[in-house]
mmCIF file of C-alpha atoms in Angstrom:
data_model
loop_
_atom_site.group_PDB
_atom_site.id
_atom_site.type_symbol
_atom_site.label_atom_id
_atom_site.label_comp_id
_atom_site.label_asym_id
_atom_site.label_seq_id
_atom_site.Cartn_x
_atom_site.Cartn_y
_atom_site.Cartn_z
ATOM 1 C CA MET A 24 -19.589 -46.959 -85.301
ATOM 2 C CA ALA A 25 -16.538 -47.870 -83.256
ATOM 3 C CA THR A 26 -16.329 -46.461 -79.818
ATOM 4 C CA ALA A 27 -12.952 -44.297 -79.007
ATOM 5 C CA THR A 28 -10.929 -45.656 -76.815
ATOM 6 C CA GLN A 29 -9.943 -44.502 -73.808
ATOM 7 C CA ASP A 30 -6.050 -42.983 -74.346
ATOM 8 C CA ALA A 31 -3.450 -43.321 -71.417
ATOM 9 C CA VAL A 32 -0.955 -41.237 -72.932
ATOM 10 C CA LEU A 33 -3.056 -38.240 -74.093
ATOM 11 C CA GLY A 34 -5.277 -38.263 -70.043
ATOM 12 C CA GLY A 35 -2.225 -38.395 -68.298
ATOM 13 C CA ALA A 36 -1.133 -34.627 -70.033
ATOM 14 C CA VAL A 37 -2.932 -32.268 -67.980
ATOM 15 C CA ASP A 38 0.410 -30.358 -67.655
ATOM 16 C CA LEU A 39 1.074 -29.939 -71.215
ATOM 17 C CA ALA A 40 -2.640 -29.108 -72.438
ATOM 18 C CA ARG A 41 -2.194 -26.348 -69.030
ATOM 19 C CA GLU A 42 0.985 -25.278 -70.771
ATOM 20 C CA ALA A 43 -1.181 -24.380 -73.566
ATOM 21 C CA ALA A 44 -3.848 -22.792 -72.503
ATOM 22 C CA LEU A 45 -0.904 -20.379 -70.408
ATOM 23 C CA GLU A 46 -0.155 -19.641 -73.495
ATOM 24 C CA LEU A 47 -3.299 -18.624 -75.137
ATOM 25 C CA ALA A 48 -4.615 -16.544 -72.428
ATOM 26 C CA GLU A 49 -3.733 -13.206 -71.315
ATOM 27 C CA HIS A 50 -2.764 -13.520 -67.523
ATOM 28 C CA PRO A 51 -1.796 -16.342 -66.220
ATOM 29 C CA GLN A 52 -3.981 -16.664 -63.298
ATOM 30 C CA ASP A 53 -7.023 -16.055 -65.892
ATOM 31 C CA VAL A 54 -6.795 -20.279 -65.935
ATOM 32 C CA GLY A 55 -8.465 -22.341 -63.494
ATOM 33 C CA GLU A 56 -8.857 -25.611 -62.683
ATOM 34 C CA HIS A 57 -8.157 -28.780 -64.602
ATOM 35 C CA LEU A 58 -12.737 -29.468 -65.575
ATOM 36 C CA GLY A 59 -11.477 -32.694 -67.353
ATOM 37 C CA TYR A 60 -11.251 -34.484 -70.359
ATOM 38 C CA THR A 61 -13.511 -35.965 -73.861
ATOM 39 C CA VAL A 62 -12.017 -38.176 -75.799
ATOM 40 C CA ASP A 63 -13.327 -37.097 -79.836
ATOM 41 C CA ALA A 64 -10.950 -39.872 -81.487
ATOM 42 C CA ASP A 65 -8.425 -42.130 -81.478
ATOM 43 C CA ARG A 66 -5.133 -40.613 -80.321
ATOM 44 C CA LEU A 67 -7.900 -37.463 -79.933
ATOM 45 C CA VAL A 68 -8.369 -35.937 -76.290
ATOM 46 C CA SER A 69 -9.974 -32.473 -75.685
ATOM 47 C CA HIS A 70 -8.735 -31.091 -72.294
ATOM 48 C CA ARG A 71 -10.675 -28.750 -70.369
ATOM 49 C CA PHE A 72 -9.565 -25.272 -67.805
ATOM 50 C CA ALA A 73 -12.060 -23.466 -66.141
ATOM 51 C CA CYS A 74 -12.029 -19.492 -67.153
ATOM 52 C CA THR A 75 -11.610 -16.862 -64.912
ATOM 53 C CA ALA A 76 -11.188 -13.929 -66.489
ATOM 54 C CA LYS A 77 -13.130 -11.027 -66.236
ATOM 55 C CA GLY A 78 -16.980 -11.240 -68.548
ATOM 56 C CA TYR A 79 -16.401 -14.711 -69.476
ATOM 57 C CA ARG A 80 -18.898 -16.567 -66.676
ATOM 58 C CA GLY A 81 -19.210 -20.201 -68.149
ATOM 59 C CA TRP A 82 -16.626 -20.540 -70.370
ATOM 60 C CA VAL A 83 -13.472 -23.145 -70.878
ATOM 61 C CA TRP A 84 -9.788 -23.147 -71.752
ATOM 62 C CA THR A 85 -9.745 -26.672 -74.643
ATOM 63 C CA VAL A 86 -6.810 -28.192 -75.539
ATOM 64 C CA THR A 87 -6.496 -30.228 -77.262
ATOM 65 C CA LEU A 88 -4.182 -32.746 -78.079
ATOM 66 C CA SER A 89 -3.340 -36.321 -80.061
ATOM 67 C CA ARG A 90 -0.431 -38.704 -80.773
ATOM 68 C CA VAL A 91 0.979 -40.558 -83.764
ATOM 69 C CA PRO A 92 0.565 -44.764 -83.400
ATOM 70 C CA ARG A 93 2.877 -46.295 -81.422
ATOM 71 C CA ALA A 94 3.733 -43.025 -79.619
ATOM 72 C CA ARG A 95 5.010 -42.049 -76.020
ATOM 73 C CA LYS A 96 3.976 -38.402 -76.217
ATOM 74 C CA ALA A 97 1.937 -35.806 -77.158
ATOM 75 C CA THR A 98 1.113 -33.312 -79.226
ATOM 76 C CA VAL A 99 -0.675 -29.448 -79.104
ATOM 77 C CA CYS A 100 -3.550 -29.776 -81.948
ATOM 78 C CA GLU A 101 -5.081 -26.441 -81.009
ATOM 79 C CA ALA A 102 -6.267 -24.813 -78.156
ATOM 80 C CA VAL A 103 -9.094 -22.113 -77.670
ATOM 81 C CA LEU A 104 -11.519 -20.172 -75.120
ATOM 82 C CA LEU A 105 -15.520 -22.234 -75.946
ATOM 83 C CA PRO A 106 -18.912 -21.134 -73.906
ATOM 84 C CA GLY A 107 -19.802 -23.582 -72.072
ATOM 85 C CA ASP A 108 -23.188 -24.433 -70.874
ATOM 86 C CA ASP A 109 -24.038 -21.767 -68.815
ATOM 87 C CA ALA A 110 -22.123 -18.819 -70.503
ATOM 88 C CA VAL A 111 -23.099 -15.489 -70.719
ATOM 89 C CA LEU A 112 -22.587 -14.628 -74.685
ATOM 90 C CA ALA A 113 -23.532 -11.955 -76.850
ATOM 91 C CA PRO A 114 -27.902 -11.813 -78.735
ATOM 92 C CA ALA A 115 -28.064 -13.727 -82.163
ATOM 93 C CA TRP A 116 -26.253 -10.859 -84.666
ATOM 94 C CA VAL A 117 -28.824 -9.090 -86.540
ATOM 95 C CA PRO A 118 -28.447 -7.692 -90.277
ATOM 96 C CA TRP A 119 -28.043 -3.498 -89.909
ATOM 97 C CA ASP A 120 -31.034 -3.078 -91.614
ATOM 98 C CA GLU A 121 -33.282 -4.961 -89.736
ATOM 99 C CA ARG A 122 -32.272 -3.432 -86.053
ATOM 100 C CA LEU A 123 -33.139 0.174 -86.768
ATOM 101 C CA ARG A 124 -36.030 1.553 -85.382
ATOM 102 C CA PRO A 125 -37.652 4.940 -86.140
ATOM 103 C CA GLY A 126 -36.060 7.485 -86.103
ATOM 104 C CA ASP A 127 -32.792 5.746 -86.218
ATOM 105 C CA LEU A 128 -32.496 7.822 -89.836
ATOM 106 C CA GLY A 129 -29.873 10.468 -89.978
ATOM 107 C CA PRO A 130 -28.977 13.255 -92.440
ATOM 108 C CA GLY A 131 -27.550 11.093 -95.335
ATOM 109 C CA ASP A 132 -28.724 7.948 -94.180
ATOM 110 C CA VAL A 133 -30.871 5.555 -97.299
ATOM 111 C CA LEU A 134 -32.262 2.471 -96.437
ATOM 112 C CA PRO A 135 -32.681 -0.315 -98.239
ATOM 113 C CA PHE A 136 -35.588 -1.463 -100.706
ATOM 114 C CA ARG A 137 -38.012 -4.086 -99.381
ATOM 115 C CA ALA A 138 -39.637 -4.880 -102.871
ATOM 116 C CA ASP A 139 -41.788 -6.979 -100.979
ATOM 117 C CA ASP A 140 -42.549 -4.533 -97.881
ATOM 118 C CA PRO A 141 -46.284 -5.261 -96.847
ATOM 119 C CA ARG A 142 -47.076 -1.492 -96.425
ATOM 120 C CA LEU A 143 -46.925 -0.584 -100.133
ATOM 121 C CA GLU A 144 -49.138 -2.474 -103.279
ATOM 122 C CA PRO A 145 -48.726 -1.854 -106.810
ATOM 123 C CA GLY A 146 -50.140 1.766 -107.931
ATOM 124 C CA PHE A 147 -49.652 2.230 -111.605
ATOM 125 C CA THR A 148 -48.999 -0.700 -113.597
ATOM 126 C CA PRO A 149 -48.798 0.730 -117.789
ATOM 127 C CA THR A 150 -51.952 -1.113 -119.638
ATOM 128 C CA GLY A 151 -50.670 0.069 -123.221
ATOM 129 C CA ASP A 152 -53.161 2.058 -123.999
ATOM 130 C CA PRO A 153 -52.013 5.825 -124.437
ATOM 131 C CA GLU A 154 -55.919 7.322 -123.683
ATOM 132 C CA VAL A 155 -55.600 4.982 -120.544
ATOM 133 C CA ASP A 156 -52.614 5.863 -119.188
ATOM 134 C CA GLU A 157 -52.478 9.593 -119.984
ATOM 135 C CA VAL A 158 -55.624 9.417 -117.759
ATOM 136 C CA ALA A 159 -54.130 7.842 -115.250
ATOM 137 C CA ILE A 160 -51.675 9.622 -115.489
ATOM 138 C CA GLY A 161 -52.619 13.309 -116.136
ATOM 139 C CA GLU A 162 -56.308 12.805 -113.871
ATOM 140 C CA LEU A 163 -55.451 10.440 -111.548
ATOM 141 C CA ALA A 164 -52.340 10.980 -110.865
ATOM 142 C CA LEU A 165 -51.235 7.540 -110.425
ATOM 143 C CA ALA A 166 -47.474 7.811 -111.442
ATOM 144 C CA ARG A 167 -46.075 6.164 -108.610
ATOM 145 C CA ASN A 168 -44.537 2.697 -108.516
ATOM 146 C CA ARG A 169 -46.404 1.813 -104.812
ATOM 147 C CA VAL A 170 -48.973 3.383 -102.975
ATOM 148 C CA LEU A 171 -49.437 2.198 -99.535
ATOM 149 C CA SER A 172 -51.875 -0.833 -98.734
ATOM 150 C CA PRO A 173 -54.588 -0.966 -96.243
ATOM 151 C CA VAL A 174 -51.485 -2.557 -93.716
ATOM 152 C CA GLY A 175 -50.411 0.486 -94.606
ATOM 153 C CA ILE A 176 -52.568 2.765 -93.951
ATOM 154 C CA SER A 177 -54.178 0.909 -90.572
ATOM 155 C CA GLU A 178 -50.535 0.633 -89.541
ATOM 156 C CA ALA A 179 -50.192 4.350 -89.558
ATOM 157 C CA ALA A 180 -53.671 5.353 -88.005
ATOM 158 C CA GLU A 181 -53.062 2.854 -85.290
ATOM 159 C CA ARG A 182 -49.326 4.661 -84.669
ATOM 160 C CA TRP A 183 -50.849 8.677 -85.348
ATOM 161 C CA TYR A 184 -53.606 7.590 -82.934
ATOM 162 C CA ARG A 185 -51.687 6.872 -80.250
ATOM 163 C CA SER A 186 -49.268 9.480 -80.417
ATOM 164 C CA LYS A 187 -48.856 12.783 -78.178
ATOM 165 C CA GLN A 188 -51.790 13.691 -81.353
ATOM 166 C CA GLY A 189 -53.564 11.529 -80.357
ATOM 167 C CA PRO A 190 -57.242 12.571 -78.179
ATOM 168 C CA ALA A 191 -55.609 10.195 -75.412
ATOM 169 C CA SER A 192 -52.753 12.607 -74.550
ATOM 170 C CA ALA A 193 -52.778 15.163 -71.304
ATOM 171 C CA GLY A 194 -53.192 18.689 -73.478
ATOM 172 C CA ALA A 195 -56.495 16.406 -75.388
ATOM 173 C CA VAL A 196 -57.743 16.164 -71.717
ATOM 174 C CA ALA A 197 -57.933 19.198 -70.231
ATOM 175 C CA SER A 198 -58.691 20.795 -73.960
ATOM 176 C CA ALA A 199 -62.555 21.831 -74.172
ATOM 177 C CA GLU A 200 -62.855 21.498 -77.734
ATOM 178 C CA PRO A 201 -61.823 19.206 -80.342
ATOM 179 C CA CYS A 202 -59.498 19.878 -83.200
ATOM 180 C CA LEU A 203 -62.417 18.945 -85.126
ATOM 181 C CA THR A 204 -64.099 22.225 -84.154
ATOM 182 C CA CYS A 205 -60.926 24.742 -84.829
ATOM 183 C CA GLY A 206 -60.788 26.779 -87.733
ATOM 184 C CA PHE A 207 -56.493 26.034 -88.218
ATOM 185 C CA LEU A 208 -57.447 22.581 -88.464
ATOM 186 C CA VAL A 209 -56.251 21.034 -92.716
ATOM 187 C CA PRO A 210 -58.202 17.174 -92.890
ATOM 188 C CA LEU A 211 -56.689 14.676 -94.681
ATOM 189 C CA GLN A 212 -57.257 13.374 -97.749
ATOM 190 C CA GLY A 213 -58.157 8.849 -98.259
ATOM 191 C CA ALA A 214 -59.357 7.453 -95.289
ATOM 192 C CA LEU A 215 -56.506 8.879 -93.348
ATOM 193 C CA GLY A 216 -58.377 11.999 -93.950
ATOM 194 C CA THR A 217 -61.605 10.619 -91.494
ATOM 195 C CA VAL A 218 -59.494 10.535 -89.097
ATOM 196 C CA PHE A 219 -56.670 12.923 -89.497
ATOM 197 C CA GLY A 220 -56.031 16.353 -90.077
ATOM 198 C CA VAL A 221 -53.131 18.821 -89.839
ATOM 199 C CA CYS A 222 -53.266 21.481 -87.440
ATOM 200 C CA VAL A 223 -51.395 25.252 -88.604
ATOM 201 C CA ASN A 224 -52.135 27.767 -85.972
ATOM 202 C CA ALA A 225 -48.339 28.648 -85.159
ATOM 203 C CA TRP A 226 -49.431 29.268 -81.393
ATOM 204 C CA SER A 227 -50.204 25.755 -81.322
ATOM 205 C CA PRO A 228 -47.065 23.405 -79.670
ATOM 206 C CA ASP A 229 -49.172 20.838 -82.043
ATOM 207 C CA ASP A 230 -48.165 23.647 -85.044
ATOM 208 C CA GLY A 231 -47.310 21.108 -88.419
ATOM 209 C CA LYS A 232 -48.102 17.832 -87.223
ATOM 210 C CA VAL A 233 -50.668 15.402 -87.754
ATOM 211 C CA VAL A 234 -53.425 15.323 -85.467
ATOM 212 C CA ALA A 235 -56.596 13.868 -84.445
ATOM 213 C CA LEU A 236 -59.713 15.329 -84.563
ATOM 214 C CA GLU A 237 -60.272 14.808 -81.423
ATOM 215 C CA HIS A 238 -57.205 16.183 -80.387
ATOM 216 C CA GLY A 239 -56.977 19.347 -78.627
ATOM 217 C CA CYS A 240 -54.894 22.193 -76.548
ATOM 218 C CA GLY A 241 -55.584 25.307 -75.387
ATOM 219 C CA ALA A 242 -55.425 27.483 -78.345
ATOM 220 C CA HIS A 243 -57.872 26.284 -80.337
ATOM 221 C CA SER A 244 -59.438 28.821 -82.829
ATOM 222 C CA GLU A 245 -63.427 29.313 -81.029
ATOM 223 C CA THR A 246 -62.615 29.102 -77.200
ATOM 224 C CA ASP A 247 -61.793 32.098 -74.817
ATOM 225 C CA VAL A 248 -60.558 32.932 -71.337
ATOM 226 C CA GLU A 249 -63.008 34.402 -68.276
ATOM 227 C CA PRO A 250 -61.660 37.966 -67.780
ATOM 228 C CA ARG A 251 -60.543 38.358 -64.448
ATOM 229 C CA PRO A 252 -59.164 40.592 -62.155
ATOM 230 C CA SER A 253 -56.083 41.863 -62.604
ATOM 231 C CA GLU A 254 -54.176 41.417 -58.552
ATOM 232 C CA TRP A 255 -51.630 44.483 -58.906
ATOM 233 C CA PRO A 256 -52.348 47.446 -56.611
ATOM 234 C CA ASP A 257 -53.840 50.706 -58.569
ATOM 235 C CA VAL A 258 -51.085 53.303 -58.989
ATOM 236 C CA PRO A 259 -51.876 56.793 -59.825
ATOM 237 C CA VAL A 260 -51.409 58.319 -63.215
ATOM 238 C CA ALA A 261 -48.863 61.432 -62.419
ATOM 239 C CA ARG A 262 -50.625 64.682 -64.713
ATOM 240 C CA GLU A 263 -48.119 66.172 -66.865
ATOM 241 C CA LEU A 264 -47.758 69.392 -65.918
ATOM 242 C CA ASP A 265 -46.896 72.546 -68.607
ATOM 243 C CA VAL A 266 -42.991 74.062 -68.397
ATOM 244 C CA LEU A 267 -43.361 77.543 -66.794
ATOM 245 C CA PRO A 268 -40.808 80.060 -68.512
ATOM 246 C CA THR A 269 -40.059 81.388 -64.816
ATOM 247 C CA ALA A 270 -37.669 80.269 -62.748
ATOM 248 C CA GLU A 271 -39.264 78.300 -59.631
ATOM 249 C CA VAL A 272 -36.944 77.491 -56.591
ATOM 250 C CA VAL A 273 -38.124 74.452 -54.598
ATOM 251 C CA GLY A 274 -37.838 75.479 -51.070
ATOM 252 C CA SER A 275 -38.391 78.325 -49.857
ATOM 253 C CA GLY A 276 -38.480 81.162 -51.224
ATOM 254 C CA ALA A 277 -38.172 81.676 -55.435
ATOM 255 C CA VAL A 278 -34.921 83.389 -57.178
ATOM 256 C CA ASP A 279 -34.434 84.558 -60.457
ATOM 257 C CA ALA A 280 -32.771 82.165 -61.915
ATOM 258 C CA PRO A 281 -29.219 82.841 -62.275
ATOM 259 C CA GLU A 282 -27.546 83.472 -65.775
ATOM 260 C CA PRO A 283 -26.564 79.469 -67.630
ATOM 261 C CA ASP A 284 -23.190 80.753 -67.812
ATOM 262 C CA ALA A 285 -23.169 82.320 -64.715
ATOM 263 C CA PRO A 286 -21.572 81.549 -61.545
ATOM 264 C CA VAL A 287 -23.342 80.735 -58.362
ATOM 265 C CA VAL A 288 -22.656 84.056 -55.241
ATOM 266 C CA GLY A 289 -22.562 82.219 -52.901
ATOM 267 C CA GLY A 290 -22.488 84.329 -49.016
ATOM 268 C CA ALA A 291 -20.994 83.132 -46.112
ATOM 269 C CA GLY A 292 -18.171 81.000 -47.955
ATOM 270 C CA ASP A 293 -18.453 77.123 -49.734
ATOM 271 C CA ASP A 294 -18.357 76.082 -46.381
ATOM 272 C CA ALA A 295 -21.539 77.861 -45.382
ATOM 273 C CA ALA A 296 -24.180 75.097 -43.186
ATOM 274 C CA GLY A 297 -27.989 75.473 -44.574
ATOM 275 C CA PRO A 298 -30.343 73.305 -46.069
ATOM 276 C CA ALA A 299 -29.078 73.137 -50.274
ATOM 277 C CA VAL A 300 -32.365 74.286 -52.597
ATOM 278 C CA THR A 301 -32.618 73.147 -55.959
ATOM 279 C CA VAL A 302 -33.305 75.541 -58.447
ATOM 280 C CA GLU A 303 -35.232 74.422 -61.874
ATOM 281 C CA ALA A 304 -34.921 77.836 -64.467
ATOM 282 C CA THR A 305 -35.804 77.648 -68.074
ATOM 283 C CA VAL A 306 -33.598 79.581 -70.238
ATOM 284 C CA GLU A 307 -34.556 78.888 -73.767
ATOM 285 C CA SER A 308 -36.359 76.544 -73.874
ATOM 286 C CA VAL A 309 -33.150 74.539 -71.868
ATOM 287 C CA THR A 310 -33.800 74.066 -67.688
ATOM 288 C CA VAL A 311 -31.065 74.558 -66.012
ATOM 289 C CA GLU A 312 -30.930 72.881 -61.686
ATOM 290 C CA VAL A 313 -28.833 74.984 -59.566
ATOM 291 C CA GLU A 314 -27.975 73.480 -56.371
ATOM 292 C CA VAL A 315 -27.368 77.194 -53.780
ATOM 293 C CA ALA A 316 -27.415 76.785 -50.336
ATOM 294 C CA ALA A 317 -30.772 78.825 -48.270
ATOM 295 C CA ASP A 318 -28.197 81.060 -46.261
ATOM 296 C CA ASP A 319 -26.570 81.953 -49.700
ATOM 297 C CA VAL A 320 -30.037 82.449 -51.215
ATOM 298 C CA ALA A 321 -31.263 84.648 -47.519
ATOM 299 C CA THR A 322 -27.476 86.649 -47.864
ATOM 300 C CA ASP A 323 -27.880 87.920 -51.667
ATOM 301 C CA ASP A 324 -31.866 88.460 -50.855
ATOM 302 C CA ALA A 325 -30.636 90.836 -47.985
ATOM 303 C CA ALA A 326 -27.411 92.284 -49.732
ATOM 304 C CA GLN A 327 -30.600 93.851 -52.452
ATOM 305 C CA ASP A 328 -32.442 94.883 -50.231
ATOM 306 C CA ALA A 329 -29.160 96.715 -48.186
ATOM 307 C CA PRO A 330 -28.503 100.314 -48.782
ATOM 308 C CA SER A 331 -25.972 101.243 -50.836
ATOM 309 C CA ALA A 332 -23.222 104.211 -49.853
ATOM 310 C CA GLU A 333 -23.925 106.672 -52.391
ATOM 311 C CA ASP A 334 -28.116 106.140 -51.032
ATOM 312 C CA GLU A 335 -27.028 107.095 -47.526
ATOM 313 C CA PRO A 336 -26.999 110.800 -46.420
ATOM 314 C CA ARG A 337 -24.761 112.215 -46.207
ATOM 315 C CA SER A 338 -24.457 114.983 -42.914
#
């Protein structure tokens, strides 16, 4: 195979190659120093310039030049931005169905069918005999095309056993009794039932979840807490008093209760000094509270005890 020879015309066309790189770059300062050129074939050379744009460390501007035979003028064939040996590259592209992880599936999303899923195996293959197929479908419930394989059962058991519902969680370690002895545990059927069950206790943080038989929590059906004395002080309970049909005065002395619509009779005026006295009266099962001044009560009593002008003896 013939080796390409050096081309002085194309090798010296650095300015032409830089102009092509500047037209391709977003900013003129993104084109750095000239890194040399490579001879790709006869009359075909690629010039390389450092890329100084942010986020493109290690990338180079590559401009390929060519010329026709016996011509003294170079022509630009193409200009591209290519990664160098130490360029920062994006990770290899992975199909979306392989990028999915548990928990990524949302409402309306559908996973692609996997015919070779190792977690599944054929569940039932029709034999052609109606009696055998009827027993398999009706009594053994083998109407599913695929069921869990030993690999699928093993992966599920290991995943559940290492989850928060396994025996190593903080709640299980602090629990006094395991789920195996709890009345709210519903065991699973099949091979998984030897290690797991479903919690149906509404008070448990694991309600409706698959739990290991060695798991546990504080809502166990057979555990209890020791009674502890109350830290609150004893407060006397107020005794309920009977309502008397007579009027009572809270304070000094007692007076008859006024009528419901009757105004309070004052003795020394509205501005009379003295402590206030509260009068409570029960009238036809209705309690009325009236505030009067102590001087008013005393003046009213004095007015009742004083003889009237008609009772005085005449001279």
